[in-house]
Short mmCIF file of C-alpha atoms and ligand atoms in Angstrom, two decimals:
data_model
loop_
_atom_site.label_atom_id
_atom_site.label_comp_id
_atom_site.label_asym_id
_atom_site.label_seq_id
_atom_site.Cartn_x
_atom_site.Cartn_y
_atom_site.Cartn_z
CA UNK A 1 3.94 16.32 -10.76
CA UNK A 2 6.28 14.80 -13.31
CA UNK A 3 9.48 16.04 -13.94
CA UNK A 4 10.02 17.32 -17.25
CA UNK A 5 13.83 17.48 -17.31
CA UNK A 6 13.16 13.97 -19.54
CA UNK A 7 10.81 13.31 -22.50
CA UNK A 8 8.56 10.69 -22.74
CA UNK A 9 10.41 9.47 -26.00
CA UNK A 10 13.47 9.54 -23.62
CA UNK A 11 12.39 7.62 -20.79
CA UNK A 12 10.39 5.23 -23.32
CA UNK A 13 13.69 4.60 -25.08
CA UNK A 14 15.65 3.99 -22.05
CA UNK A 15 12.88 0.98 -20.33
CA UNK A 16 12.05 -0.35 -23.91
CA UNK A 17 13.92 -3.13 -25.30
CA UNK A 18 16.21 -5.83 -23.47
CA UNK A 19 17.16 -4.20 -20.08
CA UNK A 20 17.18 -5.64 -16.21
CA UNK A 21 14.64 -3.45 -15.24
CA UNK A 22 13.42 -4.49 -11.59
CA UNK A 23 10.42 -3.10 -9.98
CA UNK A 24 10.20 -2.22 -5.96
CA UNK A 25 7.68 -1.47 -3.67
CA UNK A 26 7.25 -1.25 0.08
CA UNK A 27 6.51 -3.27 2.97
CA UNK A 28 3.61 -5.29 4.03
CA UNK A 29 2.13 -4.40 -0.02
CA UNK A 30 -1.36 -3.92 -0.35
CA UNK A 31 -3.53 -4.03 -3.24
CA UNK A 32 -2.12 -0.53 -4.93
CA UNK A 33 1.34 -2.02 -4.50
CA UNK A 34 1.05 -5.20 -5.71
CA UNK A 35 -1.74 -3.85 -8.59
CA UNK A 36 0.36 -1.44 -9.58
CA UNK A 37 3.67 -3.72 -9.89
CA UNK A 38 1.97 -6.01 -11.50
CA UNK A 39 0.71 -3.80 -14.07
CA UNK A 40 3.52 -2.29 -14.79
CA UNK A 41 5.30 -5.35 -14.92
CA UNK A 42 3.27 -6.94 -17.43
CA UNK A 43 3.24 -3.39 -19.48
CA UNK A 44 7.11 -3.70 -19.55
CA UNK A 45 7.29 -7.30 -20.65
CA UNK A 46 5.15 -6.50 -23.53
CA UNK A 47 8.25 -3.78 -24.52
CA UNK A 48 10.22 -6.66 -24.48
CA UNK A 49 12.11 -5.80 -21.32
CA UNK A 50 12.98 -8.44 -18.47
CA UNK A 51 11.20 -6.85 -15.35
CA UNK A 52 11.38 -8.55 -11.94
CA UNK A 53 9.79 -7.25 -9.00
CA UNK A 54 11.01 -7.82 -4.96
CA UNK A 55 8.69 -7.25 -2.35
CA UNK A 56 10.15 -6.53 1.10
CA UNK A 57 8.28 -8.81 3.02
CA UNK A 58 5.78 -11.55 2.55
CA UNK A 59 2.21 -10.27 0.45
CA UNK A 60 -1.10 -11.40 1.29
CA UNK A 61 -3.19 -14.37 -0.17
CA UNK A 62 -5.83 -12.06 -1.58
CA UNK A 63 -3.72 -11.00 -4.32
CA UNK A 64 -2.45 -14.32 -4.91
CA UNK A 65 -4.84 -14.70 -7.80
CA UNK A 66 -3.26 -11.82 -9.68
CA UNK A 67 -1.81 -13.03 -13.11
CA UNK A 68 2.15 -14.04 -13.01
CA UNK A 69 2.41 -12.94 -9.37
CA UNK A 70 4.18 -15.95 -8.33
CA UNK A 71 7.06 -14.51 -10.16
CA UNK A 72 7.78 -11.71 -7.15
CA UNK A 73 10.19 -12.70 -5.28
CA UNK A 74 10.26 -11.73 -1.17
CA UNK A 75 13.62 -10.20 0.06
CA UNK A 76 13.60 -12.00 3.37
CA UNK A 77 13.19 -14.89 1.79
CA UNK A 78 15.40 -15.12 -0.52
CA UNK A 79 17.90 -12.71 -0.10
CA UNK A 80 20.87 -13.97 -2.01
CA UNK A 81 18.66 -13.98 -5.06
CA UNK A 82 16.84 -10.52 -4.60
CA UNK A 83 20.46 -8.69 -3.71
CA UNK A 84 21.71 -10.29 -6.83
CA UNK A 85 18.99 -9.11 -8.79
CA UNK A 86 19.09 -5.25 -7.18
CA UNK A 87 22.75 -5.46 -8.01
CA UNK A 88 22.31 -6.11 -11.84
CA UNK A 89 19.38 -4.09 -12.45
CA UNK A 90 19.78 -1.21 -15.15
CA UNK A 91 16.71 0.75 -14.10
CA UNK A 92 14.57 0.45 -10.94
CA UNK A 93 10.97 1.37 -10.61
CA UNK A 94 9.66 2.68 -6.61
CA UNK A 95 6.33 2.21 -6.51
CA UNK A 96 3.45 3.22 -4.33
CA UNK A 97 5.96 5.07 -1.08
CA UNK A 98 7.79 8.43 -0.54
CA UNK A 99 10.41 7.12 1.95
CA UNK A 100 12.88 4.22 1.41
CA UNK A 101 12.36 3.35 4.79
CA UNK A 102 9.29 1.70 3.69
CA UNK A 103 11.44 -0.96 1.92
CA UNK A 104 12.04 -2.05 5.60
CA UNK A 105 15.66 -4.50 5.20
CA UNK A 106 16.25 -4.46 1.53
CA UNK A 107 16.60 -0.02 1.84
CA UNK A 108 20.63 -0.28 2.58
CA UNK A 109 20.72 -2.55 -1.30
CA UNK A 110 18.64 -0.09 -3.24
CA UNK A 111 21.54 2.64 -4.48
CA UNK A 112 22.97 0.09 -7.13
CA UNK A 113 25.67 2.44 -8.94
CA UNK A 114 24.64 3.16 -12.09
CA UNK A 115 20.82 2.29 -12.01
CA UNK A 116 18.55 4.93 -13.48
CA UNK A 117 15.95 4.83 -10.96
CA UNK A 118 12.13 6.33 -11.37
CA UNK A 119 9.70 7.09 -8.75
CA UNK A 120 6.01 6.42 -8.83
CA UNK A 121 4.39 7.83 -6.22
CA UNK A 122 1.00 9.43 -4.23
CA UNK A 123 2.08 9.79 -0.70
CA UNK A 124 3.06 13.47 0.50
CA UNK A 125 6.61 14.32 0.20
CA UNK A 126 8.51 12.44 -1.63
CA UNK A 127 11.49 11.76 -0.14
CA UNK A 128 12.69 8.75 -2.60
CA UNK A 129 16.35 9.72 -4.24
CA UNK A 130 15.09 8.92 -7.86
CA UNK A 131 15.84 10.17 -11.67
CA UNK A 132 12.63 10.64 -12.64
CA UNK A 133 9.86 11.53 -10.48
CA UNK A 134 6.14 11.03 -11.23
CA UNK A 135 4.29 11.95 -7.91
CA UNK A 136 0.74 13.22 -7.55
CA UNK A 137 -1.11 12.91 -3.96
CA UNK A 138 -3.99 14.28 -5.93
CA UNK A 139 -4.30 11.27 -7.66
CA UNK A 140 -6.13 8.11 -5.87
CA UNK A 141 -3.63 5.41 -6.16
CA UNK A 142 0.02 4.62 -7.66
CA UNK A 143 -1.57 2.37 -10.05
CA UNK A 144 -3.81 4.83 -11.28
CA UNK A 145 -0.31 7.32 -11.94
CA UNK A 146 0.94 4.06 -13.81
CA UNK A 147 -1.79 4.24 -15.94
CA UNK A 148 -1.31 7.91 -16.07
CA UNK A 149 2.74 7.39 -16.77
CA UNK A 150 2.26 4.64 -19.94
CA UNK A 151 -0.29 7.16 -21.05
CA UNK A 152 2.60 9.71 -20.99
CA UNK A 153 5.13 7.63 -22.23
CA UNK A 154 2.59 7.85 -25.39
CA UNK A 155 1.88 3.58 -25.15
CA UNK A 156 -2.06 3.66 -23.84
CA UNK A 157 -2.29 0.82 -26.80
CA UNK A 158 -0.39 -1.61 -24.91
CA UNK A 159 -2.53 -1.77 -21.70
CA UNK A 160 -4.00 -5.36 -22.29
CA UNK A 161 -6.33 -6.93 -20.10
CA UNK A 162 -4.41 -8.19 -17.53
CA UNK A 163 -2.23 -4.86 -17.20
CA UNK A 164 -5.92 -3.34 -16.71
CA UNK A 165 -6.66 -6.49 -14.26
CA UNK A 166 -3.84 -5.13 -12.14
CA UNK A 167 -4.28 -1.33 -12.22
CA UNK A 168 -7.89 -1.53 -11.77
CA UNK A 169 -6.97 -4.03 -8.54
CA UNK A 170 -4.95 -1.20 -7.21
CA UNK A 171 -7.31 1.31 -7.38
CA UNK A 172 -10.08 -0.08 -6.37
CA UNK A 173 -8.68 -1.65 -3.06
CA UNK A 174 -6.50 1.91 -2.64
CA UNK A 175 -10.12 3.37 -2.51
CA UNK A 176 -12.20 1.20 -0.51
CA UNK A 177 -13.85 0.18 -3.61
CA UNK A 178 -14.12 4.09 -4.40
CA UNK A 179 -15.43 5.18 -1.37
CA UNK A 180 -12.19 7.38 -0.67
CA UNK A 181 -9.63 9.38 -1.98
CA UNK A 182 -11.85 8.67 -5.32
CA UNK A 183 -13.70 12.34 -5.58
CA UNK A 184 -11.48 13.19 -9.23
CA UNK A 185 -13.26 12.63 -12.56
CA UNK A 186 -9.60 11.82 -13.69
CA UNK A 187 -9.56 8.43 -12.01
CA UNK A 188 -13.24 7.45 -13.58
CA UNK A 189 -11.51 8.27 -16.86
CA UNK A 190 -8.96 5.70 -16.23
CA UNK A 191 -11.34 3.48 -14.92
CA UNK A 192 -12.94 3.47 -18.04
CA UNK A 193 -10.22 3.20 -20.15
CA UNK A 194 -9.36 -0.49 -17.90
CA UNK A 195 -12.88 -1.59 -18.23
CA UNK A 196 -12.93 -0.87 -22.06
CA UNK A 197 -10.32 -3.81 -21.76
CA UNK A 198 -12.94 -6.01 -21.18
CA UNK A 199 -11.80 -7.05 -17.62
CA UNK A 200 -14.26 -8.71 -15.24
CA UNK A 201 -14.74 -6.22 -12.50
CA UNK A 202 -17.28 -8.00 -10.22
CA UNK A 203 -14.59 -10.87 -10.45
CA UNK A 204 -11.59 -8.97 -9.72
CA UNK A 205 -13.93 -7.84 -6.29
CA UNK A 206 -14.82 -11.34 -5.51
CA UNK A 207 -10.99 -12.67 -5.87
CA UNK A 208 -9.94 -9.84 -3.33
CA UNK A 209 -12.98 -9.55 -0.97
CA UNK A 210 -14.66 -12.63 -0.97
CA UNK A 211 -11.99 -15.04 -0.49
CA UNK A 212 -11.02 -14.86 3.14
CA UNK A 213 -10.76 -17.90 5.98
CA UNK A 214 -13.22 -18.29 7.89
CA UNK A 215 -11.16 -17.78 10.76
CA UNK A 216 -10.65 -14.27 9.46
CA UNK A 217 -14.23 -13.40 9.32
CA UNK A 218 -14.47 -14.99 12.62
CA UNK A 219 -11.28 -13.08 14.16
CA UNK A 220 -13.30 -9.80 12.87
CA UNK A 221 -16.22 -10.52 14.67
CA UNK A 222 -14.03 -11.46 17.41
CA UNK A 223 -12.23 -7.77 17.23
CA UNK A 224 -15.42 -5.77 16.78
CA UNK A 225 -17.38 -7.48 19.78
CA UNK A 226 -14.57 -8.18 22.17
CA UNK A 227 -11.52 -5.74 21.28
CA UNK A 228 -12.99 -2.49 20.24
CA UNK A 229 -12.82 0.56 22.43
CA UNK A 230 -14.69 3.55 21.50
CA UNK A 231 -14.71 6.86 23.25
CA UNK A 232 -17.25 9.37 21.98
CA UNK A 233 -15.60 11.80 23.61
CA UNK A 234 -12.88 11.91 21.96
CA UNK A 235 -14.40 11.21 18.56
CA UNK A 236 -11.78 8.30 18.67
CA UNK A 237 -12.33 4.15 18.68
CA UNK A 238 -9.67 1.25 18.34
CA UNK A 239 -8.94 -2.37 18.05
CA UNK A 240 -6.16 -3.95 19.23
CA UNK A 241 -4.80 -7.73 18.68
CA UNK A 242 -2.35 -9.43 20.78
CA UNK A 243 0.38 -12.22 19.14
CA UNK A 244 -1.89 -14.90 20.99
CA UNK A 245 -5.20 -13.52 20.01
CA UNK A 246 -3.45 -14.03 16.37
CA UNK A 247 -2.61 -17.27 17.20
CA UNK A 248 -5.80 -18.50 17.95
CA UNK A 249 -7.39 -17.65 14.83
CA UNK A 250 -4.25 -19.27 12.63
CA UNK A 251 -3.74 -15.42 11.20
CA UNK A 252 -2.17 -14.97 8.26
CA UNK A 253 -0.51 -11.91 7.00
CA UNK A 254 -3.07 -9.61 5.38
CA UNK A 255 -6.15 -11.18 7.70
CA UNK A 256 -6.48 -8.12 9.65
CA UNK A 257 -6.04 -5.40 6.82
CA UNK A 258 -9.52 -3.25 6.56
CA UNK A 259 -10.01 -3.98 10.30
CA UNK A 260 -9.14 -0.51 10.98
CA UNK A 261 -11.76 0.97 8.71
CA UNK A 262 -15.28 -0.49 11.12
CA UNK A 263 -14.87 2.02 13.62
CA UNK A 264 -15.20 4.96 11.29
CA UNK A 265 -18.51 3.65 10.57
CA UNK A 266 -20.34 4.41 14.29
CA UNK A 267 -21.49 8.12 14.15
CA UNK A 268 -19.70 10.37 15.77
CA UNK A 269 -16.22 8.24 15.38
CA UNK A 270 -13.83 10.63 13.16
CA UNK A 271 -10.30 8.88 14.13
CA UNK A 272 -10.19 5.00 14.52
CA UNK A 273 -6.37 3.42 15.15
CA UNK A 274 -5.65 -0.76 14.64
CA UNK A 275 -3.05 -2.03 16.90
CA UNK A 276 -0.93 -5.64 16.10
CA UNK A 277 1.32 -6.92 18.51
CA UNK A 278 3.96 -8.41 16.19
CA UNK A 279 7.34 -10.54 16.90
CA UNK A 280 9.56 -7.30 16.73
CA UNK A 281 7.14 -4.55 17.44
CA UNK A 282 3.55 -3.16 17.20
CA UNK A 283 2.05 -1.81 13.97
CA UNK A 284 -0.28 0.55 14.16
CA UNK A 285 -2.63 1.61 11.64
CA UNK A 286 -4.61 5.08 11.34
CA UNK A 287 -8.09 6.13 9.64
CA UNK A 288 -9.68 9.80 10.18
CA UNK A 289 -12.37 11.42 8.28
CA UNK A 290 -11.96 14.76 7.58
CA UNK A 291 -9.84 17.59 8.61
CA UNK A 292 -8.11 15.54 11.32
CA UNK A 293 -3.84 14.33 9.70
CA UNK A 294 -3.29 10.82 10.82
CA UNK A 295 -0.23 11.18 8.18
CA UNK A 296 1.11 13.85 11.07
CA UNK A 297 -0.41 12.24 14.11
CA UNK A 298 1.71 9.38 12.65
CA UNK A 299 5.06 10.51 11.72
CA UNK A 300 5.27 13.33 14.96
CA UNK A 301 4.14 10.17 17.66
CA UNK A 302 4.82 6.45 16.35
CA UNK A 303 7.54 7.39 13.19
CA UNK A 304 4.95 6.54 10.39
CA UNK A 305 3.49 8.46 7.86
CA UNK A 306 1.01 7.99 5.33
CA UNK A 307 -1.92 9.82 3.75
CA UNK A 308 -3.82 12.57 5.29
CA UNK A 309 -6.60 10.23 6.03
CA UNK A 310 -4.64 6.92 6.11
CA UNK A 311 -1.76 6.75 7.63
CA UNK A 312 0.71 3.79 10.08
CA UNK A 313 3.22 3.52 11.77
CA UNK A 314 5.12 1.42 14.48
CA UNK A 315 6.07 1.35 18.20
CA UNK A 316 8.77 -0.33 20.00
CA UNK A 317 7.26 -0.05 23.32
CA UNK A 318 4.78 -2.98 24.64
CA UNK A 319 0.92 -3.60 23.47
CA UNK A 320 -0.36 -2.05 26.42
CA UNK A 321 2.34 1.03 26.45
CA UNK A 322 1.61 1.78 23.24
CA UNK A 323 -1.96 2.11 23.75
CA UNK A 324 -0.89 4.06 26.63
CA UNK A 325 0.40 6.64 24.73
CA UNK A 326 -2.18 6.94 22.42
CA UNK A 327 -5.18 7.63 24.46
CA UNK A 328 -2.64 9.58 26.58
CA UNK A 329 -2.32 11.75 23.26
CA UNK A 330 -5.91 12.09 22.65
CA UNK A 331 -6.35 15.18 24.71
CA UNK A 332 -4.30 17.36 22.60
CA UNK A 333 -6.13 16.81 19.71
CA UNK A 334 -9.95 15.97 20.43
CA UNK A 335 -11.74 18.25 23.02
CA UNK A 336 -12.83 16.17 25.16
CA UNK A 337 -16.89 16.02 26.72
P1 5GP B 401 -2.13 0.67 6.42
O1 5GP B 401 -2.77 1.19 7.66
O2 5GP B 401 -3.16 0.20 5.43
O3 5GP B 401 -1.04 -0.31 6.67
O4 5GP B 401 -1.41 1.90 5.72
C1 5GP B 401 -2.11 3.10 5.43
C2 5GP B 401 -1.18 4.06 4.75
O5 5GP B 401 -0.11 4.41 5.62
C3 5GP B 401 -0.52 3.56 3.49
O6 5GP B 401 -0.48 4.64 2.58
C4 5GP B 401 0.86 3.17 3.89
O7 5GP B 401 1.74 3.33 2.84
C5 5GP B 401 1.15 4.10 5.06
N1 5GP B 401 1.92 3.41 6.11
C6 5GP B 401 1.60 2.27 6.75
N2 5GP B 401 2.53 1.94 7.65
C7 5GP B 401 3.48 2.89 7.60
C8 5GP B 401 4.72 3.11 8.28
O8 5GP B 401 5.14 2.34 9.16
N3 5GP B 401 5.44 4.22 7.93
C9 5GP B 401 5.00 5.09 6.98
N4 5GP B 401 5.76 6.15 6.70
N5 5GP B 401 3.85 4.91 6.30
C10 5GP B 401 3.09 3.84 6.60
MN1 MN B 402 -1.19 3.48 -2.66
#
């Protein structure tokens, strides 16, 4: 859903040329986050504009390999910098969440007076204060909208290979490599349109999923063996991982994401959860399969939110409370043998 109160001529004209256009998207970034920054970023440097883009928090080494991505900058690392750079920026993109919330520390910085500010967006509601909305939960990824937004602004010439690199990035990890949220012809069009770039897809797949520690493959094993609960009767399994567990397999930030997805695989599982005990809290992540809303479950019991089959959120309480809670919530929702 775009809103047509602006042309495409008119939002071209006003991110073309030599502006301080930064771009933003939200915490712990995944693949369509960082894809989809990325590609836009290199799509605006090529209309000669001076795009930077601040991540909230720290991204994980599988995108490391994406082209110029040592230029993001990480707001709680270097803070001065990033507030300087939200302070002087003429037009700000939001990519890839519906809630500034998402933006975790750097949200009270992100009104600069005077910024035009455009939203770019697939979650439900968007709730993002923004000038220009482009929002579609219809549509499998944010970096497939991008795609779908220089297409609008009328500049589908000027998606080179490595804006392609980056979009196609997004949606394929924001699909589990088009397994999900991937049932539109529309996004095979723009998949086709990024591969008629000439990028290396089977590359792109080995740079993101075939690139991991060993001690991450190893903590997986670890998690499915050891750490995952299932109960058939509630349709329901989960993993959890404690700060030591962590420890012990040196994790780094990203190891765990996909863990949630396994338990969706055993029949009969339709809602799988991933606990992480962290320093400050425990993040939970949610996966259903069909009619089941881990986007509600999430936002009306541990104040996340999501997609209707992908969803997170966080707790405050401890590990073992949290888990508490959940399997105490079960009940409501899953009949029970
Ligand atoms: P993941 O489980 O991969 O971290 O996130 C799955 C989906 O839920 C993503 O679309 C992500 O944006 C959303 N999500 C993850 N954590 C949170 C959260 O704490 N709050 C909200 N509102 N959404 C979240
Ligand atoms: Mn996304």
């Amino acid at each position: 859903m775009s809103d047509l109160s602006y042309s495409a001529q008119n939002i071209l004209k006003t991110i073309s040329g030599d502006k301080r256009v930064l771009i933003v998207t939200h915490m712990n970034p995944d693949g369509d986050a960082i894809g989809s920054s990325m590609g836009l970023y290199h799509f605006l440097k090529s209309l000669g504009a001076h795009p930077e883009v601040i991540i909230p928090n720290k991204m994980p080494g599988f995108l490391k390999w994406i082209p110029e991505s040592s230029i993001i900058k990480v707001f709680t690392h270097n803070t001065g910098k990033a507030k300087e750079i939200i302070r002087g920026a003429e037009i700000i993109f939001f990519l890839d969440f519906n809630s500034s919330d998402r933006t975790g520390k750097m949200k009270e910085y992100l009104s600069p007076a005077g910024a035009f500010r455009i939203l770019i967006d697939h979650h439900p509601d968007p709730g993002v204060k923004a000038d220009f909305v482009m929002s579609d939960i219809s549509v499998s990824s944010t970096a497939e909208l991008v795609y779908l937004f220089i297409e609008w602004l009328g500049r589908a010439d000027m998606v080179s290979p490595v804006v392609a690199e980056c979009l196609y990035t997004g949606i394929m990890t924001d699909t589990g490599c088009f397994s999900y949220n991937s049932s539109q012809p529309g996004t095979y069009r723009v998949l086709s349109k990024l591969l008629e770039q000439g990028i290396d897809k089977d590359k792109i797949y080995d740079n993101v999923y075939d690139n991991f520690s060993e001690k991450r493959i190893r903590l997986l094993g670890y998690c499915l063996d050891k750490k995952m609960v299932v109960m058939q009767e509630y349709q329901t399994a989960y993993i959890s991982l404690t700060k030591k567990e962590k420890e012990k397999y040196s994790f780094a930030i990203g190891d765990s994401e996909g863990f949630v997805n396994y338990p969706l695989s055993i029949k009969g599982i339709k809602f799988a959860a991933f606990f992480m005990e962290n320093e400050e809290n425990v993040k939970l992540s949610f996966r259903s399969k069909g009619s089941f809303s881990v986007n509600e479950f999430s936002r009306k019991h541990f104040s996340g939110g999501g997609h209707h089959n992908a969803a997170g959120g966080e707790s405050e309480l401890s590990l073992d409370d949290t888990i508490e809670k959940f399997r105490s919530l079960l009940p409501l929702y899953f009949e029970g043998d």
